[in-house]
Structures are given as structure tokens and as C-alpha cells.
mmCIF file with all atom_site columns, N, CA and C in Angstrom:
data_model
loop_
_atom_site.group_PDB
_atom_site.id
_atom_site.type_symbol
_atom_site.label_atom_id
_atom_site.label_alt_id
_atom_site.label_comp_id
_atom_site.label_asym_id
_atom_site.label_entity_id
_atom_site.label_seq_id
_atom_site.pdbx_PDB_ins_code
_atom_site.Cartn_x
_atom_site.Cartn_y
_atom_site.Cartn_z
_atom_site.occupancy
_atom_site.B_iso_or_equiv
_atom_site.pdbx_formal_charge
_atom_site.auth_seq_id
_atom_site.auth_comp_id
_atom_site.auth_asym_id
_atom_site.auth_atom_id
_atom_site.pdbx_PDB_model_num
ATOM 1   N N  . UNK A 1 1  ? -2.943  -20.360 -33.433 1.00 0.00 ? 277 UNK A N  1
ATOM 2   C CA . UNK A 1 1  ? -4.843  -21.503 -34.387 1.00 0.00 ? 277 UNK A CA 1
ATOM 3   C C  . UNK A 1 1  ? -4.946  -20.360 -35.884 1.00 0.00 ? 277 UNK A C  1
ATOM 4   N N  . UNK A 1 2  ? -4.266  -21.116 -37.318 1.00 0.00 ? 278 UNK A N  1
ATOM 5   C CA . UNK A 1 2  ? -4.229  -19.860 -38.608 1.00 0.00 ? 278 UNK A CA 1
ATOM 6   C C  . UNK A 1 2  ? -6.207  -19.781 -39.188 1.00 0.00 ? 278 UNK A C  1
ATOM 7   N N  . UNK A 1 3  ? -7.034  -19.363 -38.790 1.00 0.00 ? 279 UNK A N  1
ATOM 8   C CA . UNK A 1 3  ? -8.398  -19.670 -39.286 1.00 0.00 ? 279 UNK A CA 1
ATOM 9   C C  . UNK A 1 3  ? -8.377  -18.477 -41.376 1.00 0.00 ? 279 UNK A C  1
ATOM 10  N N  . UNK A 1 4  ? -8.602  -19.152 -41.924 1.00 0.00 ? 280 UNK A N  1
ATOM 11  C CA . UNK A 1 4  ? -8.975  -19.422 -42.898 1.00 0.00 ? 280 UNK A CA 1
ATOM 12  C C  . UNK A 1 4  ? -10.443 -19.037 -43.547 1.00 0.00 ? 280 UNK A C  1
ATOM 13  N N  . UNK A 1 5  ? -11.127 -18.164 -44.753 1.00 0.00 ? 281 UNK A N  1
ATOM 14  C CA . UNK A 1 5  ? -12.520 -18.934 -45.251 1.00 0.00 ? 281 UNK A CA 1
ATOM 15  C C  . UNK A 1 5  ? -12.070 -17.803 -46.205 1.00 0.00 ? 281 UNK A C  1
ATOM 16  N N  . UNK A 1 6  ? -13.373 -17.833 -47.143 1.00 0.00 ? 282 UNK A N  1
ATOM 17  C CA . UNK A 1 6  ? -13.988 -17.409 -48.700 1.00 0.00 ? 282 UNK A CA 1
ATOM 18  C C  . UNK A 1 6  ? -14.219 -15.781 -48.032 1.00 0.00 ? 282 UNK A C  1
ATOM 19  N N  . UNK A 1 7  ? -14.173 -14.815 -48.826 1.00 0.00 ? 283 UNK A N  1
ATOM 20  C CA . UNK A 1 7  ? -14.406 -13.493 -48.323 1.00 0.00 ? 283 UNK A CA 1
ATOM 21  C C  . UNK A 1 7  ? -15.571 -13.259 -49.745 1.00 0.00 ? 283 UNK A C  1
ATOM 22  N N  . UNK A 1 8  ? -16.654 -12.613 -49.219 1.00 0.00 ? 284 UNK A N  1
ATOM 23  C CA . UNK A 1 8  ? -17.091 -11.709 -49.575 1.00 0.00 ? 284 UNK A CA 1
ATOM 24  C C  . UNK A 1 8  ? -16.993 -10.114 -50.090 1.00 0.00 ? 284 UNK A C  1
ATOM 25  N N  . UNK A 1 9  ? -17.442 -9.905  -51.133 1.00 0.00 ? 285 UNK A N  1
ATOM 26  C CA . UNK A 1 9  ? -16.869 -8.808  -51.831 1.00 0.00 ? 285 UNK A CA 1
ATOM 27  C C  . UNK A 1 9  ? -17.480 -7.927  -51.376 1.00 0.00 ? 285 UNK A C  1
ATOM 28  N N  . UNK A 1 10 ? -16.610 -6.828  -50.426 1.00 0.00 ? 286 UNK A N  1
ATOM 29  C CA . UNK A 1 10 ? -17.343 -5.291  -49.734 1.00 0.00 ? 286 UNK A CA 1
ATOM 30  C C  . UNK A 1 10 ? -17.536 -5.661  -48.165 1.00 0.00 ? 286 UNK A C  1
ATOM 31  N N  . UNK A 1 11 ? -17.382 -6.630  -47.888 1.00 0.00 ? 287 UNK A N  1
ATOM 32  C CA . UNK A 1 11 ? -17.668 -6.918  -46.537 1.00 0.00 ? 287 UNK A CA 1
ATOM 33  C C  . UNK A 1 11 ? -15.914 -6.894  -45.814 1.00 0.00 ? 287 UNK A C  1
ATOM 34  N N  . UNK A 1 12 ? -16.359 -6.968  -45.185 1.00 0.00 ? 288 UNK A N  1
ATOM 35  C CA . UNK A 1 12 ? -14.812 -7.039  -43.735 1.00 0.00 ? 288 UNK A CA 1
ATOM 36  C C  . UNK A 1 12 ? -15.751 -7.220  -42.360 1.00 0.00 ? 288 UNK A C  1
ATOM 37  N N  . UNK A 1 13 ? -15.299 -8.682  -41.341 1.00 0.00 ? 289 UNK A N  1
ATOM 38  C CA . UNK A 1 13 ? -15.091 -9.412  -40.822 1.00 0.00 ? 289 UNK A CA 1
ATOM 39  C C  . UNK A 1 13 ? -14.559 -8.975  -39.305 1.00 0.00 ? 289 UNK A C  1
ATOM 40  N N  . UNK A 1 14 ? -15.642 -10.657 -38.961 1.00 0.00 ? 290 UNK A N  1
ATOM 41  C CA . UNK A 1 14 ? -15.075 -10.469 -36.898 1.00 0.00 ? 290 UNK A CA 1
ATOM 42  C C  . UNK A 1 14 ? -14.690 -11.688 -36.947 1.00 0.00 ? 290 UNK A C  1
ATOM 43  N N  . UNK A 1 15 ? -14.133 -11.736 -35.786 1.00 0.00 ? 291 UNK A N  1
ATOM 44  C CA . UNK A 1 15 ? -13.890 -12.846 -35.793 1.00 0.00 ? 291 UNK A CA 1
ATOM 45  C C  . UNK A 1 15 ? -14.322 -13.524 -33.868 1.00 0.00 ? 291 UNK A C  1
ATOM 46  N N  . UNK A 1 16 ? -14.589 -13.936 -33.823 1.00 0.00 ? 292 UNK A N  1
ATOM 47  C CA . UNK A 1 16 ? -15.003 -15.056 -31.868 1.00 0.00 ? 292 UNK A CA 1
ATOM 48  C C  . UNK A 1 16 ? -15.152 -16.344 -31.939 1.00 0.00 ? 292 UNK A C  1
ATOM 49  N N  . UNK A 1 17 ? -14.443 -16.348 -30.540 1.00 0.00 ? 293 UNK A N  1
ATOM 50  C CA . UNK A 1 17 ? -13.989 -17.386 -30.097 1.00 0.00 ? 293 UNK A CA 1
ATOM 51  C C  . UNK A 1 17 ? -15.509 -17.913 -29.204 1.00 0.00 ? 293 UNK A C  1
ATOM 52  N N  . UNK A 1 18 ? -15.273 -19.362 -29.374 1.00 0.00 ? 294 UNK A N  1
ATOM 53  C CA . UNK A 1 18 ? -16.911 -20.267 -28.774 1.00 0.00 ? 294 UNK A CA 1
ATOM 54  C C  . UNK A 1 18 ? -16.141 -19.808 -27.468 1.00 0.00 ? 294 UNK A C  1
ATOM 55  N N  . UNK A 1 19 ? -16.430 -19.790 -25.899 1.00 0.00 ? 295 UNK A N  1
ATOM 56  C CA . UNK A 1 19 ? -16.140 -20.382 -25.125 1.00 0.00 ? 295 UNK A CA 1
ATOM 57  C C  . UNK A 1 19 ? -17.601 -20.443 -23.850 1.00 0.00 ? 295 UNK A C  1
ATOM 58  N N  . UNK A 1 20 ? -17.411 -21.552 -23.615 1.00 0.00 ? 296 UNK A N  1
ATOM 59  C CA . UNK A 1 20 ? -18.325 -22.709 -23.185 1.00 0.00 ? 296 UNK A CA 1
ATOM 60  C C  . UNK A 1 20 ? -19.626 -22.440 -23.614 1.00 0.00 ? 296 UNK A C  1
ATOM 61  N N  . UNK A 1 21 ? -21.342 -21.056 -24.073 1.00 0.00 ? 297 UNK A N  1
ATOM 62  C CA . UNK A 1 21 ? -21.688 -20.974 -24.805 1.00 0.00 ? 297 UNK A CA 1
ATOM 63  C C  . UNK A 1 21 ? -21.717 -19.117 -25.570 1.00 0.00 ? 297 UNK A C  1
ATOM 64  N N  . UNK A 1 22 ? -21.202 -18.944 -25.214 1.00 0.00 ? 298 UNK A N  1
ATOM 65  C CA . UNK A 1 22 ? -20.744 -17.448 -25.372 1.00 0.00 ? 298 UNK A CA 1
ATOM 66  C C  . UNK A 1 22 ? -19.691 -16.996 -27.034 1.00 0.00 ? 298 UNK A C  1
ATOM 67  N N  . UNK A 1 23 ? -20.409 -15.971 -26.784 1.00 0.00 ? 299 UNK A N  1
ATOM 68  C CA . UNK A 1 23 ? -19.182 -15.486 -27.990 1.00 0.00 ? 299 UNK A CA 1
ATOM 69  C C  . UNK A 1 23 ? -17.986 -15.086 -27.543 1.00 0.00 ? 299 UNK A C  1
ATOM 70  N N  . UNK A 1 24 ? -16.852 -14.696 -27.630 1.00 0.00 ? 300 UNK A N  1
ATOM 71  C CA . UNK A 1 24 ? -16.081 -13.844 -27.600 1.00 0.00 ? 300 UNK A CA 1
ATOM 72  C C  . UNK A 1 24 ? -15.389 -13.093 -28.606 1.00 0.00 ? 300 UNK A C  1
ATOM 73  N N  . UNK A 1 25 ? -15.165 -12.128 -29.070 1.00 0.00 ? 301 UNK A N  1
ATOM 74  C CA . UNK A 1 25 ? -14.936 -10.967 -30.287 1.00 0.00 ? 301 UNK A CA 1
ATOM 75  C C  . UNK A 1 25 ? -13.592 -11.219 -30.085 1.00 0.00 ? 301 UNK A C  1
ATOM 76  N N  . UNK A 1 26 ? -12.341 -11.647 -30.924 1.00 0.00 ? 302 UNK A N  1
ATOM 77  C CA . UNK A 1 26 ? -11.145 -12.012 -30.755 1.00 0.00 ? 302 UNK A CA 1
ATOM 78  C C  . UNK A 1 26 ? -10.748 -11.146 -31.621 1.00 0.00 ? 302 UNK A C  1
ATOM 79  N N  . UNK A 1 27 ? -10.570 -11.134 -32.570 1.00 0.00 ? 303 UNK A N  1
ATOM 80  C CA . UNK A 1 27 ? -10.217 -9.959  -33.601 1.00 0.00 ? 303 UNK A CA 1
ATOM 81  C C  . UNK A 1 27 ? -10.560 -8.858  -33.912 1.00 0.00 ? 303 UNK A C  1
ATOM 82  N N  . UNK A 1 28 ? -9.863  -8.209  -34.284 1.00 0.00 ? 304 UNK A N  1
ATOM 83  C CA . UNK A 1 28 ? -10.161 -6.013  -34.552 1.00 0.00 ? 304 UNK A CA 1
ATOM 84  C C  . UNK A 1 28 ? -11.030 -6.457  -35.989 1.00 0.00 ? 304 UNK A C  1
ATOM 85  N N  . UNK A 1 29 ? -12.038 -5.386  -36.396 1.00 0.00 ? 305 UNK A N  1
ATOM 86  C CA . UNK A 1 29 ? -12.548 -5.243  -37.609 1.00 0.00 ? 305 UNK A CA 1
ATOM 87  C C  . UNK A 1 29 ? -11.785 -5.836  -39.099 1.00 0.00 ? 305 UNK A C  1
ATOM 88  N N  . UNK A 1 30 ? -11.276 -6.428  -40.122 1.00 0.00 ? 306 UNK A N  1
ATOM 89  C CA . UNK A 1 30 ? -10.560 -7.399  -40.470 1.00 0.00 ? 306 UNK A CA 1
ATOM 90  C C  . UNK A 1 30 ? -11.000 -7.400  -42.211 1.00 0.00 ? 306 UNK A C  1
ATOM 91  N N  . UNK A 1 31 ? -10.593 -6.731  -43.314 1.00 0.00 ? 307 UNK A N  1
ATOM 92  C CA . UNK A 1 31 ? -11.238 -6.897  -44.581 1.00 0.00 ? 307 UNK A CA 1
ATOM 93  C C  . UNK A 1 31 ? -9.863  -8.759  -45.111 1.00 0.00 ? 307 UNK A C  1
ATOM 94  N N  . UNK A 1 32 ? -9.527  -9.418  -44.664 1.00 0.00 ? 308 UNK A N  1
ATOM 95  C CA . UNK A 1 32 ? -8.940  -10.166 -45.660 1.00 0.00 ? 308 UNK A CA 1
ATOM 96  C C  . UNK A 1 32 ? -9.796  -11.482 -44.801 1.00 0.00 ? 308 UNK A C  1
ATOM 97  N N  . UNK A 1 33 ? -9.336  -11.969 -46.062 1.00 0.00 ? 309 UNK A N  1
ATOM 98  C CA . UNK A 1 33 ? -10.684 -13.859 -44.942 1.00 0.00 ? 309 UNK A CA 1
ATOM 99  C C  . UNK A 1 33 ? -9.156  -14.657 -43.785 1.00 0.00 ? 309 UNK A C  1
ATOM 100 N N  . UNK A 1 34 ? -8.448  -14.117 -43.560 1.00 0.00 ? 310 UNK A N  1
ATOM 101 C CA . UNK A 1 34 ? -7.527  -14.387 -42.343 1.00 0.00 ? 310 UNK A CA 1
ATOM 102 C C  . UNK A 1 34 ? -7.186  -13.736 -41.161 1.00 0.00 ? 310 UNK A C  1
ATOM 103 N N  . UNK A 1 35 ? -7.187  -14.945 -40.654 1.00 0.00 ? 311 UNK A N  1
ATOM 104 C CA . UNK A 1 35 ? -6.634  -14.486 -38.867 1.00 0.00 ? 311 UNK A CA 1
ATOM 105 C C  . UNK A 1 35 ? -6.032  -15.049 -37.819 1.00 0.00 ? 311 UNK A C  1
ATOM 106 N N  . UNK A 1 36 ? -4.614  -15.433 -37.616 1.00 0.00 ? 312 UNK A N  1
ATOM 107 C CA . UNK A 1 36 ? -3.812  -16.319 -36.612 1.00 0.00 ? 312 UNK A CA 1
ATOM 108 C C  . UNK A 1 36 ? -4.609  -15.971 -34.904 1.00 0.00 ? 312 UNK A C  1
ATOM 109 N N  . UNK A 1 37 ? -4.628  -16.674 -34.766 1.00 0.00 ? 313 UNK A N  1
ATOM 110 C CA . UNK A 1 37 ? -5.337  -16.225 -32.718 1.00 0.00 ? 313 UNK A CA 1
ATOM 111 C C  . UNK A 1 37 ? -3.860  -17.400 -32.075 1.00 0.00 ? 313 UNK A C  1
ATOM 112 N N  . UNK A 1 38 ? -3.254  -16.854 -31.602 1.00 0.00 ? 314 UNK A N  1
ATOM 113 C CA . UNK A 1 38 ? -2.605  -17.256 -30.734 1.00 0.00 ? 314 UNK A CA 1
ATOM 114 C C  . UNK A 1 38 ? -2.804  -18.083 -29.428 1.00 0.00 ? 314 UNK A C  1
ATOM 115 N N  . UNK A 1 39 ? -4.536  -17.593 -28.922 1.00 0.00 ? 315 UNK A N  1
ATOM 116 C CA . UNK A 1 39 ? -4.639  -18.227 -28.043 1.00 0.00 ? 315 UNK A CA 1
ATOM 117 C C  . UNK A 1 39 ? -6.121  -19.414 -28.238 1.00 0.00 ? 315 UNK A C  1
ATOM 118 N N  . UNK A 1 40 ? -5.467  -19.628 -30.087 1.00 0.00 ? 316 UNK A N  1
ATOM 119 C CA . UNK A 1 40 ? -6.382  -20.895 -29.781 1.00 0.00 ? 316 UNK A CA 1
ATOM 120 C C  . UNK A 1 40 ? -5.358  -22.373 -29.744 1.00 0.00 ? 316 UNK A C  1
ATOM 121 N N  . UNK A 1 41 ? -6.792  -22.823 -30.059 1.00 0.00 ? 317 UNK A N  1
ATOM 122 C CA . UNK A 1 41 ? -5.719  -24.853 -29.878 1.00 0.00 ? 317 UNK A CA 1
ATOM 123 C C  . UNK A 1 41 ? -6.411  -25.621 -30.722 1.00 0.00 ? 317 UNK A C  1
ATOM 124 N N  . UNK A 1 42 ? -6.399  -26.972 -30.522 1.00 0.00 ? 318 UNK A N  1
ATOM 125 C CA . UNK A 1 42 ? -6.777  -27.764 -31.639 1.00 0.00 ? 318 UNK A CA 1
ATOM 126 C C  . UNK A 1 42 ? -8.678  -27.642 -31.047 1.00 0.00 ? 318 UNK A C  1
ATOM 127 N N  . UNK A 1 43 ? -8.186  -27.850 -30.160 1.00 0.00 ? 319 UNK A N  1
ATOM 128 C CA . UNK A 1 43 ? -10.473 -27.902 -29.848 1.00 0.00 ? 319 UNK A CA 1
ATOM 129 C C  . UNK A 1 43 ? -10.866 -26.682 -30.016 1.00 0.00 ? 319 UNK A C  1
ATOM 130 N N  . UNK A 1 44 ? -10.105 -25.529 -30.730 1.00 0.00 ? 320 UNK A N  1
ATOM 131 C CA . UNK A 1 44 ? -11.506 -24.434 -29.957 1.00 0.00 ? 320 UNK A CA 1
ATOM 132 C C  . UNK A 1 44 ? -12.318 -24.652 -30.704 1.00 0.00 ? 320 UNK A C  1
ATOM 133 N N  . UNK A 1 45 ? -13.488 -23.675 -31.315 1.00 0.00 ? 321 UNK A N  1
ATOM 134 C CA . UNK A 1 45 ? -14.523 -22.962 -31.746 1.00 0.00 ? 321 UNK A CA 1
ATOM 135 C C  . UNK A 1 45 ? -14.653 -22.146 -32.224 1.00 0.00 ? 321 UNK A C  1
ATOM 136 N N  . UNK A 1 46 ? -15.011 -21.575 -33.632 1.00 0.00 ? 322 UNK A N  1
ATOM 137 C CA . UNK A 1 46 ? -14.819 -19.921 -33.004 1.00 0.00 ? 322 UNK A CA 1
ATOM 138 C C  . UNK A 1 46 ? -16.316 -19.819 -34.818 1.00 0.00 ? 322 UNK A C  1
ATOM 139 N N  . UNK A 1 47 ? -16.989 -18.573 -34.675 1.00 0.00 ? 323 UNK A N  1
ATOM 140 C CA . UNK A 1 47 ? -17.530 -18.192 -35.648 1.00 0.00 ? 323 UNK A CA 1
ATOM 141 C C  . UNK A 1 47 ? -17.016 -16.763 -36.661 1.00 0.00 ? 323 UNK A C  1
ATOM 142 N N  . UNK A 1 48 ? -17.594 -16.348 -37.267 1.00 0.00 ? 324 UNK A N  1
ATOM 143 C CA . UNK A 1 48 ? -16.856 -15.320 -37.915 1.00 0.00 ? 324 UNK A CA 1
ATOM 144 C C  . UNK A 1 48 ? -18.873 -14.668 -38.387 1.00 0.00 ? 324 UNK A C  1
ATOM 145 N N  . UNK A 1 49 ? -18.285 -13.516 -38.346 1.00 0.00 ? 325 UNK A N  1
ATOM 146 C CA . UNK A 1 49 ? -19.919 -12.315 -38.355 1.00 0.00 ? 325 UNK A CA 1
ATOM 147 C C  . UNK A 1 49 ? -19.437 -11.583 -39.509 1.00 0.00 ? 325 UNK A C  1
ATOM 148 N N  . UNK A 1 50 ? -20.089 -11.319 -40.850 1.00 0.00 ? 326 UNK A N  1
ATOM 149 C CA . UNK A 1 50 ? -19.620 -9.991  -41.536 1.00 0.00 ? 326 UNK A CA 1
ATOM 150 C C  . UNK A 1 50 ? -20.050 -8.781  -41.068 1.00 0.00 ? 326 UNK A C  1
ATOM 151 N N  . UNK A 1 51 ? -19.156 -7.703  -41.367 1.00 0.00 ? 327 UNK A N  1
ATOM 152 C CA . UNK A 1 51 ? -19.786 -6.355  -41.399 1.00 0.00 ? 327 UNK A CA 1
ATOM 153 C C  . UNK A 1 51 ? -19.580 -5.264  -43.054 1.00 0.00 ? 327 UNK A C  1
ATOM 154 N N  . UNK A 1 52 ? -21.119 -5.026  -43.067 1.00 0.00 ? 328 UNK A N  1
ATOM 155 C CA . UNK A 1 52 ? -21.378 -4.550  -44.171 1.00 0.00 ? 328 UNK A CA 1
ATOM 156 C C  . UNK A 1 52 ? -20.435 -3.541  -44.872 1.00 0.00 ? 328 UNK A C  1
ATOM 157 N N  . UNK A 1 53 ? -20.324 -3.079  -46.113 1.00 0.00 ? 329 UNK A N  1
ATOM 158 C CA . UNK A 1 53 ? -19.956 -1.037  -46.258 1.00 0.00 ? 329 UNK A CA 1
ATOM 159 C C  . UNK A 1 53 ? -20.072 0.087   -46.017 1.00 0.00 ? 329 UNK A C  1
ATOM 160 N N  . UNK A 1 54 ? -21.691 -0.015  -45.232 1.00 0.00 ? 330 UNK A N  1
ATOM 161 C CA . UNK A 1 54 ? -22.743 0.494   -44.839 1.00 0.00 ? 330 UNK A CA 1
ATOM 162 C C  . UNK A 1 54 ? -22.139 0.281   -43.014 1.00 0.00 ? 330 UNK A C  1
ATOM 163 N N  . UNK A 1 55 ? -22.025 -1.006  -42.687 1.00 0.00 ? 331 UNK A N  1
ATOM 164 C CA . UNK A 1 55 ? -21.112 -1.187  -40.859 1.00 0.00 ? 331 UNK A CA 1
ATOM 165 C C  . UNK A 1 55 ? -22.902 -2.300  -40.387 1.00 0.00 ? 331 UNK A C  1
ATOM 166 N N  . UNK A 1 56 ? -23.020 -2.532  -41.728 1.00 0.00 ? 332 UNK A N  1
ATOM 167 C CA . UNK A 1 56 ? -24.397 -3.585  -41.228 1.00 0.00 ? 332 UNK A CA 1
ATOM 168 C C  . UNK A 1 56 ? -24.215 -4.153  -40.453 1.00 0.00 ? 332 UNK A C  1
ATOM 169 N N  . UNK A 1 57 ? -24.245 -5.053  -39.345 1.00 0.00 ? 333 UNK A N  1
ATOM 170 C CA . UNK A 1 57 ? -23.494 -6.267  -38.833 1.00 0.00 ? 333 UNK A CA 1
ATOM 171 C C  . UNK A 1 57 ? -24.569 -7.463  -39.543 1.00 0.00 ? 333 UNK A C  1
ATOM 172 N N  . UNK A 1 58 ? -23.995 -8.696  -39.465 1.00 0.00 ? 334 UNK A N  1
ATOM 173 C CA . UNK A 1 58 ? -24.211 -9.392  -40.015 1.00 0.00 ? 334 UNK A CA 1
ATOM 174 C C  . UNK A 1 58 ? -24.824 -10.377 -39.137 1.00 0.00 ? 334 UNK A C  1
ATOM 175 N N  . UNK A 1 59 ? -25.408 -11.744 -39.629 1.00 0.00 ? 335 UNK A N  1
ATOM 176 C CA . UNK A 1 59 ? -25.658 -13.073 -39.119 1.00 0.00 ? 335 UNK A CA 1
ATOM 177 C C  . UNK A 1 59 ? -24.063 -13.801 -39.181 1.00 0.00 ? 335 UNK A C  1
ATOM 178 N N  . UNK A 1 60 ? -24.330 -14.179 -38.156 1.00 0.00 ? 336 UNK A N  1
ATOM 179 C CA . UNK A 1 60 ? -23.435 -15.175 -37.284 1.00 0.00 ? 336 UNK A CA 1
ATOM 180 C C  . UNK A 1 60 ? -22.896 -16.649 -38.268 1.00 0.00 ? 336 UNK A C  1
ATOM 181 N N  . UNK A 1 61 ? -22.044 -17.037 -38.576 1.00 0.00 ? 337 UNK A N  1
ATOM 182 C CA . UNK A 1 61 ? -20.952 -18.005 -39.047 1.00 0.00 ? 337 UNK A CA 1
ATOM 183 C C  . UNK A 1 61 ? -22.226 -18.992 -38.003 1.00 0.00 ? 337 UNK A C  1
ATOM 184 N N  . UNK A 1 62 ? -21.868 -20.123 -39.131 1.00 0.00 ? 338 UNK A N  1
ATOM 185 C CA . UNK A 1 62 ? -22.241 -21.548 -38.029 1.00 0.00 ? 338 UNK A CA 1
ATOM 186 C C  . UNK A 1 62 ? -21.231 -21.862 -37.043 1.00 0.00 ? 338 UNK A C  1
ATOM 187 N N  . UNK A 1 63 ? -20.662 -22.184 -36.184 1.00 0.00 ? 339 UNK A N  1
ATOM 188 C CA . UNK A 1 63 ? -19.834 -22.540 -35.767 1.00 0.00 ? 339 UNK A CA 1
ATOM 189 C C  . UNK A 1 63 ? -18.720 -24.056 -36.089 1.00 0.00 ? 339 UNK A C  1
ATOM 190 N N  . UNK A 1 64 ? -17.371 -23.482 -36.612 1.00 0.00 ? 340 UNK A N  1
ATOM 191 C CA . UNK A 1 64 ? -16.356 -23.962 -37.562 1.00 0.00 ? 340 UNK A CA 1
ATOM 192 C C  . UNK A 1 64 ? -15.817 -24.560 -35.867 1.00 0.00 ? 340 UNK A C  1
ATOM 193 N N  . UNK A 1 65 ? -14.702 -26.096 -35.388 1.00 0.00 ? 341 UNK A N  1
ATOM 194 C CA . UNK A 1 65 ? -14.096 -26.649 -34.650 1.00 0.00 ? 341 UNK A CA 1
ATOM 195 C C  . UNK A 1 65 ? -13.145 -26.832 -35.776 1.00 0.00 ? 341 UNK A C  1
ATOM 196 N N  . UNK A 1 66 ? -12.199 -26.602 -35.179 1.00 0.00 ? 342 UNK A N  1
ATOM 197 C CA . UNK A 1 66 ? -10.900 -26.759 -36.088 1.00 0.00 ? 342 UNK A CA 1
ATOM 198 C C  . UNK A 1 66 ? -10.090 -27.748 -35.986 1.00 0.00 ? 342 UNK A C  1
ATOM 199 N N  . UNK A 1 67 ? -8.891  -28.027 -36.584 1.00 0.00 ? 343 UNK A N  1
ATOM 200 C CA . UNK A 1 67 ? -8.710  -30.044 -36.313 1.00 0.00 ? 343 UNK A CA 1
ATOM 201 C C  . UNK A 1 67 ? -7.128  -29.538 -36.947 1.00 0.00 ? 343 UNK A C  1
ATOM 202 N N  . UNK A 1 68 ? -6.122  -29.575 -36.206 1.00 0.00 ? 344 UNK A N  1
ATOM 203 C CA . UNK A 1 68 ? -4.555  -29.248 -36.244 1.00 0.00 ? 344 UNK A CA 1
ATOM 204 C C  . UNK A 1 68 ? -5.161  -30.592 -37.279 1.00 0.00 ? 344 UNK A C  1
ATOM 205 N N  . UNK A 1 69 ? -3.361  -29.716 -38.424 1.00 0.00 ? 345 UNK A N  1
ATOM 206 C CA . UNK A 1 69 ? -2.871  -30.634 -38.960 1.00 0.00 ? 345 UNK A CA 1
ATOM 207 C C  . UNK A 1 69 ? -1.069  -31.316 -38.728 1.00 0.00 ? 345 UNK A C  1
ATOM 208 N N  . UNK A 1 70 ? -0.689  -32.484 -38.771 1.00 0.00 ? 346 UNK A N  1
ATOM 209 C CA . UNK A 1 70 ? 0.317   -32.585 -38.833 1.00 0.00 ? 346 UNK A CA 1
ATOM 210 C C  . UNK A 1 70 ? 1.369   -31.583 -39.579 1.00 0.00 ? 346 UNK A C  1
#
């Protein structure tokens, strides 16, 4: 499943997939606004969390449900 989001200057990102009600980290620290989840499905839900240049974790994004495109 290919994910993409708008990046913020100076931020890095970590992607999480929701498993039941828990967030499971599925990426390393990313500089780009894209990530491919090989285990994602059309019903997977995700959150992204920012990390500042100083290493401070930001809040989670809202949960996003992926929709498959034909």
C-alpha cells in the first residue's frame, strides 16, 4: 500500500498502522512524505507522527483509512 502526505520543512516522520485500537510502528524515521507498506490492505488504517530536528515527537495525525484505487 503506497502512502503519501504533505511534508513540513525540517520534520521527519514515522508511520504507524492501527492494529485493533493500538498503533504499531511500521517504518523507520523518514525524511520523505511517502512510504510503502507491503502488508497494508485496502482496509488498513494509518497514523503519521512528526519528529522535529531536535528529536521531539509530535502528536499523531488523525487516523486515515486507505482506499484502494483501480
